């Protein structure tokens, strides 16, 4: 089994959604970025309707597109009859998945009233199992905004979903050695037929009474019984199939690797060439039986007289998205904001601005024929709360997705100590990974882009020896240096890892972040991780048998399982909390991959390590592992897997270099292999917002290419496909005798066309990239200041009894700095304890409520907790926190709660105040303070013993979107009965200990909801 930096490869039956590589969303090159002057914002519709074609008011033309961010994948719609006024039909996401971008693609049915959408967190594109079987699917009613999620996980390949000339669509995913096809009736919003056929089928669409697809060098049809029939044989693998309205099928096929043909095949198998052009210059699109051939030179490459009925040539870029009748084409879609980390907070927003709202989307369009151009700016907004909830509710595809292979507790799953009760500790004593989430003493510091580039530049030079003093970032770690813990490995053949290769890996793996994307630069929080809970995206499932222990900016996984002793405890902790140590460990893994392949003679262009393209094979292995030769069977396949081979039909044959066509490429990272994406980042960088200026700029220096064009050094898509190299032949379709599997380019039935040969595709001295260093070995670590600084000092009266959310032993540090030194004028006098919602799964008690439970190094004293609200019926997701002082109070006291300046915005935070004698009163407030650290009064109460205050995350309006926080709480003694006194009714509450598994009992003296009444911040 191959071993990558993840340390595991998902089994064929497992479903893994949360994978480890992140790809940044980028704004359209046609749009204005934040670094440009700020002209007037474009409108959300055409304001000068004289530029629209005549009859636009009666037109049924509709254009549908999508864009994703941390809040979900937004399905955006505009109708010609309304001057193309844009609105949000739906926003799709899944609760409990921590991502800063949702990605996906869609197709529109013939009526134009429905879209079938595939969506996923962008992490999924970097994991083979997540890519092939980790996409969610839904039918969106474009008129009413209703969402029907489908009960199947599907492939994220570029061709999924595929719509036909009616209201049906086809979804697909690889399954074993075959392909699972699912026919969807969009009217009913359900899967009406499922069938698995042998072989790798791509570009599946409804066709006639069955399905058409591409496989190998053939276009095939699949009938209802699953029988496969060849419609047309082609010279290379066909792609992008589009049914027309007259029983035909448009498709494209590469021609000699440099050109592309546009062809049409009928159901009777008659096939004809309509025209050809340069690869990437033409594309076939379509909706509802209409076929559009796009490309700036389409009219020259394809004679109009040769077009069948219902076909049309459009003089627009080949990559343009086309409306239902072809009256409008979209040439760019994006946020116009930073090119990576949309949800990562680098700059504090204006007061009152929520950080979990969708940024505006810029859209550039052109009217074919007239050439009129239009720019739009659309603010994604849910149609109404009910429809928004349906878009965010859990997919039925997750109803048992993680049950495969999970039977009881897995190896390494044990409690930290006898006294650690998972029901009440914030950590996970029963975890399978080495370092627990939600440990206040092991928070990860979020680096700035400058810090990441500095650490990378020094690491590749073998000089990342910055001294981390004892207690760095509030841990109990002894003093260390990053490359003292993880010394660099000498490369076979000499040389070193180029800086841009490592930066490309970090971009791809984690979006250049060490902590959760909820933490901004200079702020600490939980480490960014892959499949820590093994939950396959479900907020209701914990499966310790299916975990993926990826940690931090390099997503280091090998050695990070609890049962793995590869690393010492000190090394594991440093990988978790310190971005520099994590980069040192990631570089070490990449160096090992180079040496592993070099030892087998698998070299690119002669194997000179200074050239960026020559790391192609090491990147391939870093992502999906390397299959070592079998000692007992010399004839067995071995080498680099088929998934990341550029010849794989999962990727469109006419794709150009990642990002070479503009930043829009990052909307659909699933169109490229892992090495292609890394080289794209190395050549074009991510874009990050400078915390000091708010200006978007490249996150790091890009490499240098002799020709000035990184694309000149990219390998052809068939460079690693040869009969001798891996039993792959693009010119020789193979049919297995006695098998129903169609002919295909991979000459093996099991797709083990694994590459293990050296390859030279370019003269690196003339075309290949080399590194560009920004930092020298003597440059100090760049500083970083959080845009959300902690509130260190108390502004409450000196006699206030403050109960913080963490013990006094927790040290607030930002790296080696002590932001609260000399400012702290208080001591916590009590405890905040938690009760976590649980469930019985696979014979064990697990705590799904911890999946969406988080910590941040901000708020009062430099720490607070938060989760998201849910309705009381989700008992397994409810968290209850209870503040209890260390002494009794007898008499009047005002209860003050500290609310942090972010990640606290629920309007239904109900605090239950126990007066110390069993009497419980409720007070409901909004936690949204407008972006301020603020003390808020809950009123004054007469206490009769040791009080407590509880806050639960279950609310009547809880959809998993609004955040609810636990920070400090205080009791202010009052000399007498104050004006804000709250009195109890005669009958006390029957219970003073609220249960997280039920909704709160009625208050004995109900209080209406109210907004915060802030005291001075601090």
Coordinates of C-alpha atoms in Angstrom, one line a residue, residues 415-902:
X415 CA -8.8 7.5 27.6
X416 CA -5.9 9.8 28.6
X417 CA -6.5 8.9 32.2
X418 CA -9.1 7.3 34.4
X419 CA -10.4 10.7 35.5
X420 CA -10.9 12.1 32.0
X421 CA -14.6 11.9 31.3
X422 CA -15.3 12.6 27.6
X423 CA -18.8 13.8 28.5
X424 CA -17.4 16.8 30.4
X425 CA -13.8 17.5 29.2
X426 CA -13.3 19.7 26.2
X427 CA -10.6 17.4 24.8
X428 CA -11.1 14.0 23.3
X429 CA -9.7 11.4 25.7
X430 CA -11.1 8.6 23.4
X431 CA -9.5 10.0 20.2
X432 CA -7.4 8.0 17.7
X433 CA -5.1 10.9 16.7
X434 CA -2.1 11.9 18.8
X435 CA -3.0 15.5 19.9
X436 CA -6.5 16.4 21.0
X437 CA -8.5 19.3 19.7
X438 CA -9.8 21.9 22.2
X439 CA -6.8 21.7 24.6
X440 CA -6.2 25.3 25.8
X441 CA -2.6 24.4 26.5
X442 CA -2.0 23.2 22.9
X443 CA -3.4 25.9 20.6
X444 CA -1.9 26.5 17.1
X445 CA -0.7 30.0 16.2
X446 CA -2.0 31.3 12.9
X447 CA 0.9 32.6 10.9
X448 CA 0.9 35.6 8.5
X449 CA 1.8 34.9 4.9
X450 CA 5.1 36.6 5.5
X451 CA 5.9 34.2 8.3
X452 CA 5.0 31.2 6.1
X453 CA 7.3 32.4 3.4
X454 CA 10.1 33.2 5.8
X455 CA 9.9 29.8 7.5
X456 CA 9.8 28.0 4.1
X457 CA 12.7 30.0 2.7
X458 CA 14.8 29.1 5.7
X459 CA 13.7 25.5 5.8
X460 CA 14.7 24.7 2.2
X461 CA 18.1 26.3 3.0
X462 CA 18.4 24.1 6.1
X463 CA 18.5 27.1 8.4
X464 CA 15.2 27.2 10.2
X465 CA 16.8 27.3 13.5
X466 CA 14.8 30.1 15.3
X467 CA 14.8 29.5 19.0
X468 CA 11.4 28.7 20.5
X469 CA 11.7 29.5 24.2
X470 CA 10.1 27.2 26.8
X471 CA 6.4 27.7 27.0
X472 CA 6.1 29.0 23.4
X473 CA 2.5 30.0 22.6
X474 CA 1.3 28.9 26.0
X475 CA 2.4 25.3 25.8
X476 CA 4.5 23.3 28.2
X477 CA 7.1 22.6 25.6
X478 CA 10.7 22.9 26.4
X479 CA 12.9 25.2 24.3
X480 CA 13.6 23.9 20.8
X481 CA 14.4 24.9 17.2
X482 CA 12.2 23.7 14.3
X483 CA 14.9 22.0 12.3
X484 CA 16.5 20.8 15.5
X485 CA 13.4 18.7 15.9
X486 CA 13.1 17.9 12.2
X487 CA 16.5 18.1 10.5
X488 CA 16.6 18.4 6.7
X489 CA 17.4 15.2 4.7
X490 CA 20.1 15.4 2.1
X491 CA 18.8 14.8 -1.4
X492 CA 20.0 12.0 -3.5
X493 CA 21.7 13.5 -6.5
X494 CA 22.3 16.7 -4.6
X495 CA 20.5 20.0 -4.4
X496 CA 17.5 21.0 -2.3
X497 CA 13.8 21.5 -2.3
X498 CA 13.0 24.8 -4.3
X499 CA 11.2 27.2 -2.1
X500 CA 8.3 27.6 -4.5
X501 CA 7.7 23.9 -4.6
X502 CA 7.3 23.8 -0.8
X503 CA 5.1 27.0 -0.9
X504 CA 3.0 25.4 -3.6
X505 CA 2.5 22.3 -1.4
X506 CA 1.5 24.5 1.6
X507 CA -0.9 26.4 -0.6
X508 CA -2.5 23.2 -1.7
X509 CA -2.5 21.4 1.6
X510 CA -3.8 24.1 3.9
X511 CA -4.2 27.4 2.2
X512 CA -1.0 28.6 4.1
X513 CA -2.7 28.2 7.5
X514 CA -1.6 26.3 10.6
X515 CA -4.7 26.9 12.7
X516 CA -8.4 26.6 11.8
X517 CA -9.5 29.1 9.2
X518 CA -11.6 30.6 12.0
X519 CA -8.4 32.1 13.5
X520 CA -6.9 35.2 11.9
X521 CA -3.2 35.8 11.6
X522 CA -1.6 36.3 15.0
X523 CA -4.5 34.5 16.7
X524 CA -4.4 31.0 18.1
X525 CA -7.0 28.3 17.9
X526 CA -7.4 24.6 17.1
X527 CA -5.0 23.1 14.6
X528 CA -6.3 22.8 11.0
X529 CA -6.9 19.1 10.5
X530 CA -8.2 16.6 8.0
X531 CA -10.5 13.8 9.2
X532 CA -9.8 13.9 12.9
X533 CA -13.3 12.5 13.8
X534 CA -13.6 10.1 10.9
X535 CA -17.0 11.6 10.4
X536 CA -17.0 11.9 6.5
X537 CA -18.6 15.3 6.8
X538 CA -21.4 14.3 9.2
X539 CA -21.9 16.5 12.2
X540 CA -23.7 13.6 13.9
X541 CA -21.0 10.9 13.5
X542 CA -17.8 10.1 15.2
X543 CA -15.9 7.1 13.7
X544 CA -12.5 6.7 15.4
X545 CA -11.8 3.7 13.1
X546 CA -11.8 6.0 10.0
X547 CA -9.7 9.0 11.1
X548 CA -7.2 10.8 9.1
X549 CA -4.7 12.5 11.4
X550 CA -3.5 15.4 9.3
X551 CA -2.1 18.3 11.3
X552 CA -1.3 21.9 10.4
X553 CA 0.0 23.8 7.4
X554 CA 1.8 20.8 5.8
X555 CA -1.0 18.4 6.8
X556 CA 1.5 16.0 8.4
X557 CA -0.2 12.7 9.0
X558 CA 2.5 10.0 9.1
X559 CA 3.5 9.7 12.7
X560 CA 0.4 11.6 14.0
X561 CA -1.8 8.7 15.0
X562 CA -2.0 8.0 18.7
X563 CA -0.6 4.5 18.3
X564 CA 2.3 5.7 16.1
X565 CA 5.6 6.2 17.7
X566 CA 7.5 7.7 14.7
X567 CA 7.6 11.0 16.4
X568 CA 8.1 11.8 20.1
X569 CA 5.4 13.5 22.1
X570 CA 7.4 16.8 21.9
X571 CA 7.6 16.5 18.1
X572 CA 3.9 15.8 17.8
X573 CA 3.1 18.8 19.9
X574 CA 5.4 21.1 18.0
X575 CA 3.9 19.9 14.7
X576 CA 0.5 20.9 16.1
X577 CA 1.1 24.3 17.5
X578 CA 4.1 25.8 15.6
X579 CA 3.8 26.5 11.9
X580 CA 7.6 26.6 11.5
X581 CA 8.1 23.2 13.1
X582 CA 5.2 21.9 10.9
X583 CA 6.9 23.3 7.7
X584 CA 10.2 21.7 8.8
X585 CA 8.4 18.3 9.2
X586 CA 6.6 18.7 5.8
X587 CA 9.9 19.5 4.0
X588 CA 11.4 16.4 5.6
X589 CA 8.6 14.3 4.2
X590 CA 9.0 15.8 0.7
X591 CA 12.7 15.2 0.8
X592 CA 12.0 11.6 1.7
X593 CA 9.7 11.2 -1.3
X594 CA 12.3 12.6 -3.6
X595 CA 14.9 10.1 -2.3
X596 CA 12.4 7.2 -2.5
X597 CA 11.7 7.9 -6.2
X598 CA 15.3 8.7 -7.0
X599 CA 16.3 5.4 -5.6
X600 CA 14.0 3.7 -8.1
X601 CA 15.3 5.8 -11.0
X602 CA 12.0 7.6 -11.4
X603 CA 13.4 11.0 -12.4
X604 CA 11.9 13.9 -14.3
X605 CA 14.0 15.5 -17.0
X606 CA 17.2 14.0 -15.6
X607 CA 16.5 14.7 -11.9
X608 CA 18.2 18.0 -11.3
X609 CA 16.5 19.2 -8.1
X610 CA 16.9 22.9 -8.7
X611 CA 14.2 22.9 -11.4
X612 CA 10.6 23.1 -10.2
X613 CA 9.1 20.8 -12.8
X614 CA 11.5 18.0 -11.8
X615 CA 9.7 17.6 -8.5
X616 CA 6.6 16.3 -10.4
X617 CA 7.0 12.7 -9.3
X618 CA 7.8 13.6 -5.7
X619 CA 4.7 15.8 -5.5
X620 CA 2.7 12.9 -7.0
X621 CA 3.9 10.6 -4.2
X622 CA 3.5 13.3 -1.5
X623 CA -0.2 13.4 -2.3
X624 CA -1.2 9.9 -3.2
X625 CA 1.7 7.7 -2.1
X626 CA 4.0 5.3 -3.9
X627 CA 3.4 1.6 -4.4
X628 CA 6.7 -0.2 -3.8
X629 CA 7.5 -3.2 -6.0
X630 CA 6.3 -6.5 -4.7
X631 CA 9.1 -8.7 -3.4
X632 CA 7.3 -11.8 -4.3
X633 CA 5.9 -10.9 -7.7
X634 CA 8.2 -9.1 -10.1
X635 CA 5.4 -8.7 -12.7
X636 CA 3.0 -7.0 -10.3
X637 CA 2.3 -3.3 -11.0
X638 CA 4.1 -0.8 -8.9
X639 CA 4.9 2.9 -8.9
X640 CA 2.8 6.1 -8.8
X641 CA -1.0 5.6 -8.8
X642 CA -3.4 6.3 -11.7
X643 CA -5.4 8.9 -9.8
X644 CA -2.9 11.7 -10.3
X645 CA -1.8 10.7 -13.8
X646 CA -2.6 13.6 -16.2
X647 CA -3.9 11.1 -18.7
X648 CA -6.7 10.0 -16.4
X649 CA -10.1 10.8 -17.9
X650 CA -11.2 12.4 -14.6
X651 CA -9.5 15.6 -15.8
X652 CA -10.6 17.4 -19.0
X653 CA -8.2 16.8 -21.9
X654 CA -8.2 20.5 -23.0
X655 CA -7.2 22.0 -19.7
X656 CA -4.3 24.4 -19.7
X657 CA -1.8 24.9 -16.8
X658 CA -3.6 25.6 -13.5
X659 CA -4.1 29.4 -13.1
X660 CA -2.4 30.2 -16.5
X661 CA -5.8 31.3 -17.8
X662 CA -6.5 33.5 -14.8
X663 CA -7.5 33.1 -11.2
X664 CA -11.0 31.8 -12.2
X665 CA -9.3 28.4 -12.5
X666 CA -9.3 28.1 -8.7
X667 CA -13.1 27.9 -8.7
X668 CA -12.8 24.4 -9.9
X669 CA -9.6 22.9 -8.6
X670 CA -10.9 19.4 -9.4
X671 CA -10.0 19.9 -13.1
X672 CA -6.3 19.4 -12.3
X673 CA -4.1 16.8 -10.7
X674 CA -2.2 17.5 -7.5
X675 CA 1.2 18.2 -9.1
X676 CA -0.5 20.5 -11.6
X677 CA -2.1 22.5 -8.9
X678 CA 1.2 22.8 -6.9
X679 CA 3.1 24.0 -9.9
X680 CA 0.3 26.5 -10.6
X681 CA 0.6 28.0 -7.1
X682 CA 4.4 28.0 -7.6
X683 CA 4.0 30.0 -10.8
X684 CA 1.1 32.4 -9.8
X685 CA 1.0 32.4 -5.9
X686 CA -2.1 32.8 -3.8
X687 CA -3.4 36.3 -2.9
X688 CA -3.6 37.3 0.7
X689 CA -4.8 40.4 2.5
X690 CA -2.1 42.4 4.3
X691 CA -3.3 42.8 7.9
X692 CA -1.7 46.3 8.1
X693 CA -3.1 47.8 4.9
X694 CA -6.0 45.7 3.9
X695 CA -4.5 45.4 0.4
X696 CA -4.6 42.1 -1.4
X697 CA -1.3 41.0 -2.8
X698 CA 0.6 37.8 -3.7
X699 CA 1.2 35.7 -0.6
X700 CA 4.8 34.8 -1.7
X701 CA 7.3 35.3 -4.5
X702 CA 6.7 33.1 -7.5
X703 CA 9.4 31.1 -9.3
X704 CA 11.4 32.3 -12.3
X705 CA 11.1 30.8 -15.8
X706 CA 13.6 31.5 -18.7
X707 CA 10.8 32.0 -21.2
X708 CA 8.6 34.0 -18.8
X709 CA 5.9 31.3 -19.2
X710 CA 5.6 28.5 -16.7
X711 CA 3.3 26.7 -19.1
X712 CA 6.2 26.1 -21.5
X713 CA 7.6 23.5 -19.1
X714 CA 4.5 21.6 -18.3
X715 CA 4.4 17.9 -19.4
X716 CA 1.9 16.8 -22.0
X717 CA -1.2 15.1 -20.5
X718 CA -0.1 11.8 -22.0
X719 CA 3.6 12.1 -20.8
X720 CA 3.1 9.3 -18.3
X721 CA 1.1 6.9 -20.4
X722 CA 3.0 4.3 -22.4
X723 CA 2.7 0.6 -23.1
X724 CA 6.2 -0.1 -21.6
X725 CA 5.9 2.3 -18.7
X726 CA 2.6 1.5 -17.2
X727 CA 0.5 -0.5 -19.7
X728 CA -1.2 2.7 -20.8
X729 CA -1.7 3.3 -24.6
X730 CA -3.7 6.3 -25.9
X731 CA -3.6 4.8 -29.4
X732 CA -4.6 1.3 -28.7
X733 CA -8.0 0.7 -27.1
X734 CA -8.2 -2.7 -25.4
X735 CA -11.1 -5.0 -25.0
X736 CA -11.0 -7.7 -22.3
X737 CA -12.1 -11.0 -23.8
X738 CA -15.4 -12.2 -22.2
X739 CA -15.8 -8.9 -20.3
X740 CA -18.5 -6.3 -20.8
X741 CA -16.0 -3.6 -20.1
X742 CA -15.5 -1.3 -23.1
X743 CA -12.2 -0.6 -24.7
X744 CA -10.0 1.8 -22.7
X745 CA -6.5 3.5 -22.7
X746 CA -5.4 1.8 -19.5
X747 CA -4.6 -1.7 -20.5
X748 CA -5.4 -3.2 -17.1
X749 CA -8.9 -4.1 -15.8
X750 CA -8.0 -2.9 -12.3
X751 CA -6.7 0.6 -13.4
X752 CA -3.3 -0.1 -11.9
X753 CA -1.5 1.7 -14.7
X754 CA 1.1 2.8 -12.2
X755 CA 4.0 4.8 -13.4
X756 CA 7.6 3.8 -12.5
X757 CA 9.8 5.1 -15.4
X758 CA 12.0 8.1 -15.8
X759 CA 10.5 10.7 -18.1
X760 CA 12.0 13.7 -20.0
X761 CA 9.5 16.1 -21.6
X762 CA 11.5 19.3 -21.8
X763 CA 15.0 20.8 -21.8
X764 CA 15.0 22.3 -18.3
X765 CA 17.9 24.7 -19.0
X766 CA 15.6 26.4 -21.6
X767 CA 12.1 26.2 -20.1
X768 CA 12.0 25.0 -16.4
X769 CA 11.4 27.2 -13.4
X770 CA 13.8 27.9 -10.5
X771 CA 13.3 29.2 -7.0
X772 CA 13.2 32.8 -5.9
X773 CA 14.1 33.5 -2.3
X774 CA 12.6 36.4 -0.4
X775 CA 14.4 35.7 2.9
X776 CA 18.0 35.0 3.7
X777 CA 19.3 32.8 6.5
X778 CA 19.9 35.7 8.8
X779 CA 16.5 37.4 8.4
X780 CA 14.5 37.5 11.6
X781 CA 11.0 36.0 11.9
X782 CA 8.4 38.6 10.7
X783 CA 6.2 39.9 13.5
X784 CA 2.4 39.6 13.4
X785 CA -0.3 41.4 15.3
X786 CA -3.8 40.0 15.6
X787 CA -6.5 42.2 14.2
X788 CA -8.7 40.9 17.1
X789 CA -6.6 41.5 20.2
X790 CA -7.6 40.0 23.5
X791 CA -9.2 42.1 26.2
X792 CA -6.7 41.8 29.0
X793 CA -7.8 44.0 31.8
X794 CA -11.1 44.0 33.7
X795 CA -13.2 47.2 33.7
X796 CA -15.6 45.8 36.3
X797 CA -15.6 46.9 39.9
X798 CA -12.6 45.5 42.0
X799 CA -15.0 43.3 44.1
X800 CA -16.5 41.6 41.0
X801 CA -16.2 37.8 41.2
X802 CA -14.9 36.8 37.7
X803 CA -15.2 33.3 36.5
X804 CA -13.1 32.8 33.4
X805 CA -13.7 30.1 30.7
X806 CA -10.3 28.5 31.4
X807 CA -8.3 27.9 34.6
X808 CA -5.7 30.4 35.9
X809 CA -3.0 27.8 34.9
X810 CA -3.7 28.4 31.2
X811 CA -1.0 30.8 29.8
X812 CA -2.0 33.3 27.2
X813 CA 0.8 33.7 24.7
X814 CA 1.1 34.7 21.1
X815 CA 4.2 32.8 20.0
X816 CA 6.8 34.1 22.5
X817 CA 5.0 37.3 23.3
X818 CA 2.9 38.0 26.4
X819 CA 0.2 40.5 25.2
X820 CA -1.4 40.7 28.7
X821 CA 1.8 41.2 30.6
X822 CA 1.3 44.1 33.1
X823 CA -2.3 44.5 32.1
X824 CA -4.1 41.7 33.8
X825 CA -5.8 43.0 37.0
X826 CA -8.0 40.0 37.9
X827 CA -8.0 36.3 38.8
X828 CA -10.5 33.7 37.9
X829 CA -12.5 32.6 41.0
X830 CA -14.4 29.6 39.8
X831 CA -14.8 27.1 36.9
X832 CA -16.6 26.8 33.6
X833 CA -17.6 23.1 33.1
X834 CA -19.2 21.6 30.1
X835 CA -21.6 18.8 29.3
X836 CA -21.4 17.5 25.7
X837 CA -24.2 15.8 23.8
X838 CA -23.5 12.1 23.0
X839 CA -24.7 9.3 20.9
X840 CA -24.4 5.5 20.8
X841 CA -22.6 4.5 17.6
X842 CA -21.0 1.1 16.7
X843 CA -21.3 -0.1 20.3
X844 CA -19.6 2.9 21.9
X845 CA -20.6 6.2 23.4
X846 CA -19.3 9.1 21.3
X847 CA -19.7 12.8 21.4
X848 CA -20.6 14.4 18.1
X849 CA -21.2 17.7 19.8
X850 CA -17.4 18.2 19.9
X851 CA -17.1 18.2 16.1
X852 CA -18.4 21.8 15.9
X853 CA -16.9 22.9 19.2
X854 CA -14.0 25.4 18.9
X855 CA -11.6 27.6 20.9
X856 CA -9.9 30.9 20.0
X857 CA -7.1 32.8 21.7
X858 CA -9.1 36.1 21.9
X859 CA -11.9 37.6 23.9
X860 CA -11.5 38.2 27.7
X861 CA -8.1 37.1 28.9
X862 CA -7.1 35.6 25.6
X863 CA -9.4 32.6 25.3
X864 CA -13.1 31.7 24.6
X865 CA -15.1 28.7 23.4
X866 CA -17.9 28.6 20.8
X867 CA -20.1 26.3 18.7
X868 CA -23.2 26.9 16.5
X869 CA -26.8 26.8 17.6
X870 CA -29.0 23.8 16.8
X871 CA -32.6 22.9 17.6
X872 CA -33.1 20.9 20.8
X873 CA -34.0 17.7 18.9
X874 CA -30.3 17.4 17.9
X875 CA -29.4 16.2 21.3
X876 CA -26.1 14.8 20.1
X877 CA -25.0 18.3 19.0
X878 CA -25.9 20.3 22.0
X879 CA -23.2 21.7 24.3
X880 CA -24.0 23.2 27.7
X881 CA -21.5 25.3 29.7
X882 CA -21.9 26.2 33.4
X883 CA -20.0 28.9 35.2
X884 CA -19.7 28.3 39.0
X885 CA -17.9 30.6 41.4
X886 CA -15.7 29.1 44.1
X887 CA -17.7 30.6 46.9
X888 CA -21.3 31.3 47.9
X889 CA -23.1 34.6 47.5
X890 CA -25.8 35.8 49.8
X891 CA -27.5 39.0 48.7
X892 CA -27.9 41.0 45.5
X893 CA -25.4 40.7 42.7
X894 CA -25.4 41.7 39.1
X895 CA -24.5 39.0 36.6
X896 CA -22.2 40.2 33.8
X897 CA -21.2 38.1 30.8
X898 CA -18.3 38.9 28.6
X899 CA -19.0 38.5 24.9
X900 CA -16.1 38.3 22.4
X901 CA -15.8 40.5 19.3
X902 CA -16.3 37.6 16.9

